[in-house]
Amino acid sequence: MNIDLKELTQLAPIFRELFKGYHVSRRDPELYTQLSSLQDAYRALFKALGFELVCDTRGFYYFVPEQMGAQVNKTAQRLALFTFILVEHLADQGRDPLAVLDGGSLGRDELPPLLEKYRDLFLQAEVTSQEELEEKIMRRLVQLGFAAEDNGVYRFLPPMHRFLDVCLAVQQDRDLAATLHSDLPLPAPVLADDDGDEDEVIRLDEPEPDESEEDALARAIAAEREETIR
């Protein structure tokens, strides 16, 4: 495929945002419009550079991380766990989780009761206070393009579907376990040496061949749920 670099007028900002893990969505009109109109060219160029550009049909773009399956970024696991907690919390309140996480919003004032209700699970993610919840989870959701924040209100963006997919996978595993009346053989996550680096990874015992990032995250979150229940 012949690529005319002169057409890729947003190449530098697009690459910069995708490279740091940001998810480009319609909230970024210039970048999103160019990616949509020149998708094949960008995908071919990034592939030649060793990056896989993913276009989710729900309206966002991202790079597939280099580490897949056996190694899951610690931040990604925290965000997936938070999504799972939020889905259960909203359902308990009689609110539609999908309506909230698919373009809906969550107020900053809702974080303290959420933290108190699921304190044991948040401890698994090394979150012990509202300040840490906002710093380690909410701020990262905004930085990576999963949410936007305005005057203490967090509005969720289309990329949140990546974590909703993980929650669905976990729920399917739990439903299967209930149907079989037995516990699933879910592996427990083993943390790598903690050096305080936000990019620390979590290694999963016996990763499945060709396991996707979403499946790996689902297994990690399910394992944490099993440990908490015990």
PDB file of C-alpha atoms in Angstrom, residues 4 16 47 75 91 150 188 199:
ATOM      1  CA  ASP A   4       1.223   9.623   1.305  1.00  0.00           C
ATOM      2  CA  ARG A  16       1.879  10.452  20.719  1.00  0.00           C
ATOM      3  CA  LYS A  47       2.029  -1.933  11.482  1.00  0.00           C
ATOM      4  CA  THR A  75      -3.164   0.101  36.027  1.00  0.00           C
ATOM      5  CA  ALA A  91     -27.094  -2.866  39.896  1.00  0.00           C
ATOM      6  CA  ASP A 150     -15.820  18.421  34.821  1.00  0.00           C
ATOM      7  CA  ALA A 188      -4.538 -16.462  41.465  1.00  0.00           C
ATOM      8  CA  ASP A 199       3.899   0.266  34.887  1.00  0.00           C
TER       9      ASP A 199
END
